[in-house]
């Protein structure tokens, strides 16, 4: 972990801050590119995971596109120079101004999540005398075997077009004169670590794709979403997910020739977020106070909080924590590591065994590069978190 190696350089900096390991980021993006290029897979980075501009520039340099979900994300990536053709736009609730922006920019595809959304995009494109490229985000009802808050492709979820409405959508699709139908989009959930989930998912997708092709809708675009998980328990041991195993699941189970039915073979797209950036980031904090609560627990208050990193409070997510100032031979103590914010949920870990922590010690919360800074808030009037880049200190 980077912070351990450069802790003396970090010492004078104002905490808390996100530390990004730009070298690990580059190596991770290289590894994805190597694997994806073998099959001509198109990669879009899910910008919601982390919208830091330097990270985005590295993504752009690798030739990847973007998966965005808001007008502001779209504006940012266009300003940074991402080609419109490399941008796809998902989300259950695109507003009219956001849709108009996407049409104006001529993005690769709106991944549409409802019948009404298709109608509205068609209407707005007509008003603008433009055509919009669309794909259908289908909810395939696959259990991603992950936390329920980050499961997005099951029957009871708000995402995608359901099996109940799919026939009607297919019947209506031909009548939208301002839409260019591209194909299908899916995203079943996040932090998926069992490759069998992706294998099963592929088989569902093949069946659905065939269903569309048989009805006279050739597919040029098949977007498999994101979801690949990272190792939160042992980030030092596994700083990069196994991208080969991930893409193998698709290589071996997504039979494109079978799908094409003799017609065009669809381009396969992915939208990875977490797997690209989670392990490149840490939240570095300082110990403010030690105390003991009435239950006898040792409580350590650090100067980071759920305002900077909400994952533990929101999902009870596990992040490894390290005392960067551990003294040799110091006892390991079971700590409640809590943040500064006035919320009982603002706790990073309970009963976590760590070498004794004292006021002023630097601590790092690992695997915080994805859904860390991008989910930060100003709650309790905190400032948005500072960022330190490994190659700028
Ligand atoms: N595509 C779509 C349409 C998505 O909604 C998402 C994530 C992704 C791609 C990227 O998924 P990934 O490769 O990162 O798993 N805040 C939660 C994660 C929410 C994910 C939302 N959608 C967390 O901190 O765990």
CSV table of N, CA and C in Angstrom, one decimal, residues 15-143:
chain,number,residue,atom,x,y,z
A,15,UNK,N,-4.9,16.5,7.0
A,15,UNK,CA,-5.8,15.4,6.8
A,15,UNK,C,-7.2,15.8,7.1
A,16,UNK,N,-8.2,15.0,6.7
A,16,UNK,CA,-8.1,13.8,5.8
A,16,UNK,C,-7.9,14.2,4.4
A,17,UNK,N,-7.3,13.2,3.6
A,17,UNK,CA,-7.2,13.4,2.2
A,17,UNK,C,-7.2,12.1,1.5
A,18,UNK,N,-7.7,12.1,0.2
A,18,UNK,CA,-7.5,10.9,-0.6
A,18,UNK,C,-6.2,10.9,-1.2
A,19,UNK,N,-5.5,9.7,-1.1
A,19,UNK,CA,-4.2,9.6,-1.8
A,19,UNK,C,-4.4,8.6,-3.0
A,20,UNK,N,-4.1,9.1,-4.2
A,20,UNK,CA,-4.2,8.2,-5.3
A,20,UNK,C,-2.9,7.8,-5.9
A,21,UNK,N,-2.8,6.5,-6.0
A,21,UNK,CA,-1.6,5.8,-6.5
A,21,UNK,C,-1.7,5.8,-8.1
A,22,UNK,N,-1.1,6.8,-8.7
A,22,UNK,CA,-1.2,6.9,-10.1
A,22,UNK,C,-0.5,5.8,-10.9
A,23,UNK,N,0.5,5.3,-10.3
A,23,UNK,CA,1.2,4.2,-10.9
A,23,UNK,C,0.4,2.9,-11.0
A,24,UNK,N,-0.3,2.6,-9.8
A,24,UNK,CA,-1.1,1.4,-9.8
A,24,UNK,C,-2.3,1.6,-10.7
A,25,UNK,N,-2.8,2.9,-10.8
A,25,UNK,CA,-3.9,3.2,-11.7
A,25,UNK,C,-3.5,2.8,-13.1
A,26,UNK,N,-2.3,3.3,-13.5
A,26,UNK,CA,-1.8,3.1,-14.9
A,26,UNK,C,-1.7,1.6,-15.2
A,27,UNK,N,-1.1,0.9,-14.2
A,27,UNK,CA,-0.9,-0.6,-14.4
A,27,UNK,C,-2.3,-1.3,-14.5
A,28,UNK,N,-3.3,-0.9,-13.7
A,28,UNK,CA,-4.6,-1.5,-13.8
A,28,UNK,C,-5.2,-1.2,-15.1
A,29,UNK,N,-5.1,0.0,-15.6
A,29,UNK,CA,-5.8,0.3,-16.9
A,29,UNK,C,-5.0,-0.5,-18.0
A,30,UNK,N,-3.7,-0.6,-17.9
A,30,UNK,CA,-3.0,-1.4,-18.9
A,30,UNK,C,-3.5,-2.8,-18.9
A,31,UNK,N,-3.7,-3.4,-17.7
A,31,UNK,CA,-4.1,-4.8,-17.6
A,31,UNK,C,-5.4,-5.0,-18.3
A,32,UNK,N,-6.3,-4.0,-18.0
A,32,UNK,CA,-7.7,-4.2,-18.6
A,32,UNK,C,-7.6,-4.1,-20.1
A,33,UNK,N,-6.8,-3.1,-20.6
A,33,UNK,CA,-6.7,-2.9,-22.0
A,33,UNK,C,-6.1,-4.2,-22.7
A,34,UNK,N,-5.1,-4.7,-22.1
A,34,UNK,CA,-4.5,-5.9,-22.7
A,34,UNK,C,-5.5,-7.0,-22.9
A,35,UNK,N,-6.3,-7.3,-21.8
A,35,UNK,CA,-7.3,-8.3,-21.9
A,35,UNK,C,-8.4,-8.0,-22.9
A,36,UNK,N,-8.9,-6.8,-22.8
A,36,UNK,CA,-10.1,-6.4,-23.6
A,36,UNK,C,-9.8,-6.4,-25.1
A,37,UNK,N,-8.6,-5.9,-25.4
A,37,UNK,CA,-8.2,-5.7,-26.8
A,37,UNK,C,-8.2,-7.1,-27.5
A,38,UNK,N,-7.9,-8.1,-26.8
A,38,UNK,CA,-7.8,-9.5,-27.4
A,38,UNK,C,-9.1,-9.8,-28.2
A,39,UNK,N,-10.2,-9.3,-27.6
A,39,UNK,CA,-11.5,-9.7,-28.3
A,39,UNK,C,-12.2,-8.5,-28.9
A,40,UNK,N,-11.5,-7.4,-28.9
A,40,UNK,CA,-12.1,-6.2,-29.4
A,40,UNK,C,-13.2,-5.6,-28.5
A,41,UNK,N,-13.2,-6.0,-27.3
A,41,UNK,CA,-14.2,-5.5,-26.3
A,41,UNK,C,-14.0,-4.0,-26.1
A,42,UNK,N,-15.1,-3.3,-26.1
A,42,UNK,CA,-15.0,-1.8,-25.8
A,42,UNK,C,-15.2,-1.5,-24.4
A,43,UNK,N,-14.3,-0.7,-23.8
A,43,UNK,CA,-14.4,-0.4,-22.4
A,43,UNK,C,-14.9,1.0,-22.1
A,44,UNK,N,-15.9,1.1,-21.3
A,44,UNK,CA,-16.3,2.5,-20.8
A,44,UNK,C,-16.1,2.5,-19.3
A,45,UNK,N,-15.4,3.5,-18.9
A,45,UNK,CA,-15.2,3.7,-17.4
A,45,UNK,C,-16.5,4.3,-16.8
A,46,UNK,N,-17.0,3.7,-15.8
A,46,UNK,CA,-18.2,4.2,-15.1
A,46,UNK,C,-17.8,5.4,-14.2
A,47,UNK,N,-18.0,6.6,-14.7
A,47,UNK,CA,-17.4,7.8,-14.1
A,47,UNK,C,-17.9,8.0,-12.7
A,48,UNK,N,-19.1,7.4,-12.4
A,48,UNK,CA,-19.7,7.6,-11.0
A,48,UNK,C,-18.7,7.0,-10.0
A,49,UNK,N,-17.9,6.1,-10.3
A,49,UNK,CA,-17.0,5.5,-9.3
A,49,UNK,C,-16.0,6.6,-8.8
A,50,UNK,N,-15.5,7.4,-9.7
A,50,UNK,CA,-14.6,8.5,-9.3
A,50,UNK,C,-14.4,9.5,-10.4
A,51,UNK,N,-14.8,10.7,-10.2
A,51,UNK,CA,-14.8,11.7,-11.3
A,51,UNK,C,-13.6,12.6,-11.3
A,52,UNK,N,-12.5,12.2,-10.6
A,52,UNK,CA,-11.3,13.0,-10.5
A,52,UNK,C,-10.7,13.2,-11.9
A,53,UNK,N,-10.4,14.4,-12.2
A,53,UNK,CA,-10.0,14.7,-13.6
A,53,UNK,C,-8.7,14.1,-14.0
A,54,UNK,N,-7.8,13.9,-13.0
A,54,UNK,CA,-6.5,13.2,-13.4
A,54,UNK,C,-6.8,11.7,-13.7
A,55,UNK,N,-7.7,11.2,-12.9
A,55,UNK,CA,-8.0,9.8,-13.2
A,55,UNK,C,-8.7,9.7,-14.6
A,56,UNK,N,-9.6,10.6,-14.9
A,56,UNK,CA,-10.3,10.6,-16.2
A,56,UNK,C,-9.3,10.8,-17.3
A,57,UNK,N,-8.3,11.6,-17.1
A,57,UNK,CA,-7.3,11.8,-18.2
A,57,UNK,C,-6.5,10.5,-18.4
A,58,UNK,N,-6.2,9.8,-17.4
A,58,UNK,CA,-5.5,8.5,-17.6
A,58,UNK,C,-6.4,7.5,-18.3
A,59,UNK,N,-7.7,7.5,-18.0
A,59,UNK,CA,-8.7,6.7,-18.7
A,59,UNK,C,-8.7,7.0,-20.2
A,60,UNK,N,-8.8,8.4,-20.5
A,60,UNK,CA,-8.8,8.8,-21.9
A,60,UNK,C,-7.6,8.4,-22.6
A,61,UNK,N,-6.4,8.5,-21.9
A,61,UNK,CA,-5.2,8.2,-22.6
A,61,UNK,C,-5.1,6.7,-23.0
A,62,UNK,N,-5.8,5.9,-22.2
A,62,UNK,CA,-5.9,4.4,-22.6
A,62,UNK,C,-6.9,4.1,-23.7
A,63,UNK,N,-7.6,5.2,-24.1
A,63,UNK,CA,-8.5,5.0,-25.3
A,63,UNK,C,-9.9,4.4,-24.8
A,64,UNK,N,-10.1,4.4,-23.5
A,64,UNK,CA,-11.4,4.0,-23.1
A,64,UNK,C,-12.5,5.1,-23.2
A,65,UNK,N,-13.7,4.6,-23.3
A,65,UNK,CA,-14.8,5.6,-23.2
A,65,UNK,C,-15.4,5.8,-21.8
A,66,UNK,N,-16.6,6.4,-21.8
A,66,UNK,CA,-17.2,6.6,-20.5
A,66,UNK,C,-18.6,6.1,-20.5
A,67,UNK,N,-19.1,5.7,-19.3
A,67,UNK,CA,-20.5,5.4,-19.0
A,67,UNK,C,-20.9,6.5,-18.0
A,68,UNK,N,-21.8,7.4,-18.4
A,68,UNK,CA,-22.2,8.5,-17.5
A,68,UNK,C,-23.7,8.3,-17.2
A,69,UNK,N,-24.1,9.1,-16.1
A,69,UNK,CA,-25.5,9.0,-15.7
A,69,UNK,C,-26.0,10.4,-15.3
A,70,UNK,N,-25.4,11.4,-15.8
A,70,UNK,CA,-26.0,12.7,-15.5
A,70,UNK,C,-25.4,13.7,-16.5
A,71,UNK,N,-26.1,14.8,-16.7
A,71,UNK,CA,-25.7,15.9,-17.6
A,71,UNK,C,-24.4,16.5,-17.2
A,72,UNK,N,-24.2,16.6,-15.9
A,72,UNK,CA,-22.9,17.2,-15.4
A,72,UNK,C,-21.7,16.2,-15.7
A,73,UNK,N,-21.9,14.9,-15.6
A,73,UNK,CA,-20.9,14.0,-15.9
A,73,UNK,C,-20.6,14.1,-17.4
A,74,UNK,N,-21.6,14.2,-18.2
A,74,UNK,CA,-21.5,14.3,-19.7
A,74,UNK,C,-20.7,15.6,-20.0
A,75,UNK,N,-21.0,16.7,-19.4
A,75,UNK,CA,-20.3,18.0,-19.7
A,75,UNK,C,-18.9,17.8,-19.4
A,76,UNK,N,-18.6,17.3,-18.2
A,76,UNK,CA,-17.2,17.2,-17.8
A,76,UNK,C,-16.4,16.3,-18.8
A,77,UNK,N,-16.9,15.2,-19.2
A,77,UNK,CA,-16.1,14.3,-20.0
A,77,UNK,C,-15.9,14.9,-21.4
A,78,UNK,N,-16.9,15.6,-21.9
A,78,UNK,CA,-16.8,16.3,-23.2
A,78,UNK,C,-15.7,17.4,-23.1
A,79,UNK,N,-15.7,18.1,-22.0
A,79,UNK,CA,-14.7,19.2,-21.8
A,79,UNK,C,-13.3,18.6,-21.8
A,80,UNK,N,-13.2,17.4,-21.2
A,80,UNK,CA,-11.8,16.7,-21.1
A,80,UNK,C,-11.4,16.1,-22.4
A,81,UNK,N,-12.4,16.0,-23.4
A,81,UNK,CA,-12.0,15.5,-24.7
A,81,UNK,C,-12.4,14.1,-25.0
A,82,UNK,N,-13.2,13.5,-24.2
A,82,UNK,CA,-13.7,12.2,-24.6
A,82,UNK,C,-14.6,12.3,-25.9
A,83,UNK,N,-14.4,11.5,-26.9
A,83,UNK,CA,-15.2,11.6,-28.1
A,83,UNK,C,-16.6,11.2,-27.8
A,84,UNK,N,-17.6,11.9,-28.5
A,84,UNK,CA,-19.0,11.6,-28.2
A,84,UNK,C,-19.3,10.1,-28.5
A,85,UNK,N,-18.6,9.6,-29.5
A,85,UNK,CA,-18.8,8.2,-29.9
A,85,UNK,C,-18.4,7.2,-28.8
A,86,UNK,N,-17.6,7.6,-27.8
A,86,UNK,CA,-17.2,6.7,-26.8
A,86,UNK,C,-18.0,6.8,-25.5
A,87,UNK,N,-19.1,7.6,-25.6
A,87,UNK,CA,-19.9,7.9,-24.4
A,87,UNK,C,-21.3,7.2,-24.4
A,88,UNK,N,-21.6,6.4,-23.4
A,88,UNK,CA,-22.9,5.9,-23.2
A,88,UNK,C,-23.5,6.4,-22.0
A,89,UNK,N,-24.8,6.5,-22.0
A,89,UNK,CA,-25.6,7.2,-20.9
A,89,UNK,C,-26.7,6.3,-20.4
A,90,UNK,N,-26.5,5.9,-19.1
A,90,UNK,CA,-27.5,5.1,-18.4
A,90,UNK,C,-28.3,5.9,-17.4
A,91,UNK,N,-29.1,5.3,-16.6
A,91,UNK,CA,-29.8,6.0,-15.5
A,91,UNK,C,-31.3,5.9,-15.7
A,92,UNK,N,-32.0,5.6,-14.6
A,92,UNK,CA,-33.5,5.5,-14.7
A,92,UNK,C,-34.2,6.8,-14.9
A,93,UNK,N,-33.5,7.9,-14.5
A,93,UNK,CA,-34.3,9.2,-14.5
A,93,UNK,C,-33.5,10.3,-15.2
A,94,UNK,N,-33.4,10.2,-16.5
A,94,UNK,CA,-32.8,11.2,-17.3
A,94,UNK,C,-33.8,12.4,-17.5
A,95,UNK,N,-33.4,13.6,-17.1
A,95,UNK,CA,-34.3,14.7,-17.3
A,95,UNK,C,-34.3,15.2,-18.8
A,96,UNK,N,-35.3,16.0,-19.1
A,96,UNK,CA,-35.4,16.5,-20.5
A,96,UNK,C,-34.1,17.2,-20.9
A,97,UNK,N,-33.6,18.2,-20.1
A,97,UNK,CA,-32.4,18.9,-20.5
A,97,UNK,C,-31.2,18.0,-20.6
A,98,UNK,N,-31.2,16.9,-19.8
A,98,UNK,CA,-30.0,16.0,-19.9
A,98,UNK,C,-30.2,15.2,-21.2
A,99,UNK,N,-31.4,14.8,-21.6
A,99,UNK,CA,-31.6,14.0,-22.8
A,99,UNK,C,-31.2,14.9,-24.0
A,100,UNK,N,-31.6,16.2,-23.9
A,100,UNK,CA,-31.3,17.1,-25.1
A,100,UNK,C,-29.8,17.2,-25.2
A,101,UNK,N,-29.1,17.3,-24.1
A,101,UNK,CA,-27.7,17.5,-24.1
A,101,UNK,C,-27.0,16.2,-24.8
A,102,UNK,N,-27.5,15.1,-24.4
A,102,UNK,CA,-27.0,13.8,-25.0
A,102,UNK,C,-27.2,13.8,-26.5
A,103,UNK,N,-28.4,14.2,-26.9
A,103,UNK,CA,-28.8,14.2,-28.4
A,103,UNK,C,-27.9,15.2,-29.1
A,104,UNK,N,-27.7,16.4,-28.5
A,104,UNK,CA,-26.9,17.4,-29.1
A,104,UNK,C,-25.5,16.9,-29.3
A,105,UNK,N,-25.0,16.3,-28.3
A,105,UNK,CA,-23.6,15.8,-28.4
A,105,UNK,C,-23.4,14.6,-29.3
A,106,UNK,N,-24.5,13.9,-29.6
A,106,UNK,CA,-24.4,12.8,-30.5
A,106,UNK,C,-23.7,11.6,-29.9
A,107,UNK,N,-24.1,11.2,-28.6
A,107,UNK,CA,-23.4,10.1,-27.9
A,107,UNK,C,-23.7,8.8,-28.5
A,108,UNK,N,-22.8,7.8,-28.2
A,108,UNK,CA,-22.9,6.5,-28.8
A,108,UNK,C,-24.2,5.8,-28.5
A,109,UNK,N,-24.8,5.9,-27.3
A,109,UNK,CA,-26.0,5.3,-27.0
A,109,UNK,C,-26.6,5.8,-25.7
A,110,UNK,N,-27.9,6.1,-25.7
A,110,UNK,CA,-28.7,6.2,-24.5
A,110,UNK,C,-29.1,4.8,-24.1
A,111,UNK,N,-28.7,4.4,-22.9
A,111,UNK,CA,-29.2,3.1,-22.4
A,111,UNK,C,-30.5,3.3,-21.7
A,112,UNK,N,-31.6,3.0,-22.4
A,112,UNK,CA,-32.9,3.4,-22.0
A,112,UNK,C,-33.5,2.4,-21.0
A,113,UNK,N,-34.2,2.9,-20.0
A,113,UNK,CA,-34.6,2.1,-18.9
A,113,UNK,C,-36.1,1.9,-18.8
A,114,UNK,N,-36.9,2.6,-19.7
A,114,UNK,CA,-38.3,2.5,-19.6
A,114,UNK,C,-38.9,2.8,-21.0
A,115,UNK,N,-40.2,2.4,-21.2
A,115,UNK,CA,-40.9,2.7,-22.4
A,115,UNK,C,-41.1,4.2,-22.5
A,116,UNK,N,-41.4,4.8,-21.4
A,116,UNK,CA,-41.6,6.3,-21.5
A,116,UNK,C,-40.4,7.0,-21.9
A,117,UNK,N,-39.2,6.5,-21.4
A,117,UNK,CA,-38.0,7.2,-21.7
A,117,UNK,C,-37.8,7.1,-23.2
A,118,UNK,N,-38.1,6.0,-23.8
A,118,UNK,CA,-37.9,5.9,-25.3
A,118,UNK,C,-38.8,6.9,-26.0
A,119,UNK,N,-40.1,7.0,-25.5
A,119,UNK,CA,-41.0,7.9,-26.2
A,119,UNK,C,-40.5,9.3,-26.1
A,120,UNK,N,-40.0,9.7,-24.9
A,120,UNK,CA,-39.5,11.1,-24.7
A,120,UNK,C,-38.3,11.4,-25.5
A,121,UNK,N,-37.3,10.4,-25.6
A,121,UNK,CA,-36.1,10.7,-26.4
A,121,UNK,C,-36.5,10.8,-27.8
A,122,UNK,N,-37.5,10.0,-28.3
A,122,UNK,CA,-37.9,10.1,-29.7
A,122,UNK,C,-38.5,11.5,-30.0
A,123,UNK,N,-39.4,11.9,-29.0
A,123,UNK,CA,-40.0,13.2,-29.1
A,123,UNK,C,-39.0,14.4,-29.2
A,124,UNK,N,-38.1,14.3,-28.2
A,124,UNK,CA,-37.2,15.4,-28.1
A,124,UNK,C,-36.2,15.5,-29.3
A,125,UNK,N,-35.8,14.3,-29.8
A,125,UNK,CA,-35.0,14.2,-31.0
A,125,UNK,C,-35.7,14.8,-32.2
A,126,UNK,N,-37.0,14.5,-32.3
A,126,UNK,CA,-37.8,15.0,-33.4
A,126,UNK,C,-37.8,16.5,-33.3
A,127,UNK,N,-38.1,17.1,-32.1
A,127,UNK,CA,-38.1,18.5,-32.0
A,127,UNK,C,-36.8,19.2,-32.4
A,128,UNK,N,-35.7,18.4,-32.1
A,128,UNK,CA,-34.4,19.0,-32.4
A,128,UNK,C,-33.9,18.6,-33.9
A,129,UNK,N,-34.8,17.9,-34.6
A,129,UNK,CA,-34.5,17.4,-35.9
A,129,UNK,C,-33.2,16.6,-36.0
A,130,UNK,N,-33.1,15.8,-35.0
A,130,UNK,CA,-31.9,14.9,-34.9
A,130,UNK,C,-32.4,13.5,-34.7
A,131,UNK,N,-31.4,12.6,-34.8
A,131,UNK,CA,-31.7,11.2,-34.5
A,131,UNK,C,-30.9,10.8,-33.3
A,132,UNK,N,-31.4,9.9,-32.4
A,132,UNK,CA,-30.7,9.5,-31.2
A,132,UNK,C,-30.4,8.0,-31.3
A,133,UNK,N,-29.2,7.6,-30.9
A,133,UNK,CA,-28.9,6.2,-30.9
A,133,UNK,C,-29.3,5.7,-29.5
A,134,UNK,N,-30.1,4.6,-29.5
A,134,UNK,CA,-30.6,4.0,-28.2
A,134,UNK,C,-30.3,2.5,-28.1
A,135,UNK,N,-30.2,2.1,-26.8
A,135,UNK,CA,-30.2,0.7,-26.5
A,135,UNK,C,-31.2,0.5,-25.4
A,136,UNK,N,-31.6,-0.8,-25.3
A,136,UNK,CA,-32.6,-1.1,-24.2
A,136,UNK,C,-31.8,-1.7,-23.0
A,137,UNK,N,-32.0,-1.0,-21.9
A,137,UNK,CA,-31.4,-1.7,-20.7
A,137,UNK,C,-32.5,-2.7,-20.2
A,138,UNK,N,-32.2,-3.9,-20.3
A,138,UNK,CA,-33.1,-5.0,-19.9
A,138,UNK,C,-32.7,-5.4,-18.5
A,139,UNK,N,-33.7,-5.6,-17.7
A,139,UNK,CA,-33.5,-6.2,-16.3
A,139,UNK,C,-33.6,-7.7,-16.5
A,140,UNK,N,-32.4,-8.4,-16.4
A,140,UNK,CA,-32.4,-9.8,-16.8
A,140,UNK,C,-32.8,-10.8,-15.6
A,141,UNK,N,-33.1,-10.2,-14.5
A,141,UNK,CA,-33.4,-11.0,-13.3
A,141,UNK,C,-32.4,-12.0,-13.0
A,142,UNK,N,-31.2,-11.5,-12.7
A,142,UNK,CA,-30.1,-12.4,-12.3
A,142,UNK,C,-29.6,-12.0,-10.9
A,143,UNK,N,-29.4,-12.9,-10.0
A,143,UNK,CA,-29.0,-12.6,-8.7
A,143,UNK,C,-27.5,-12.4,-8.7
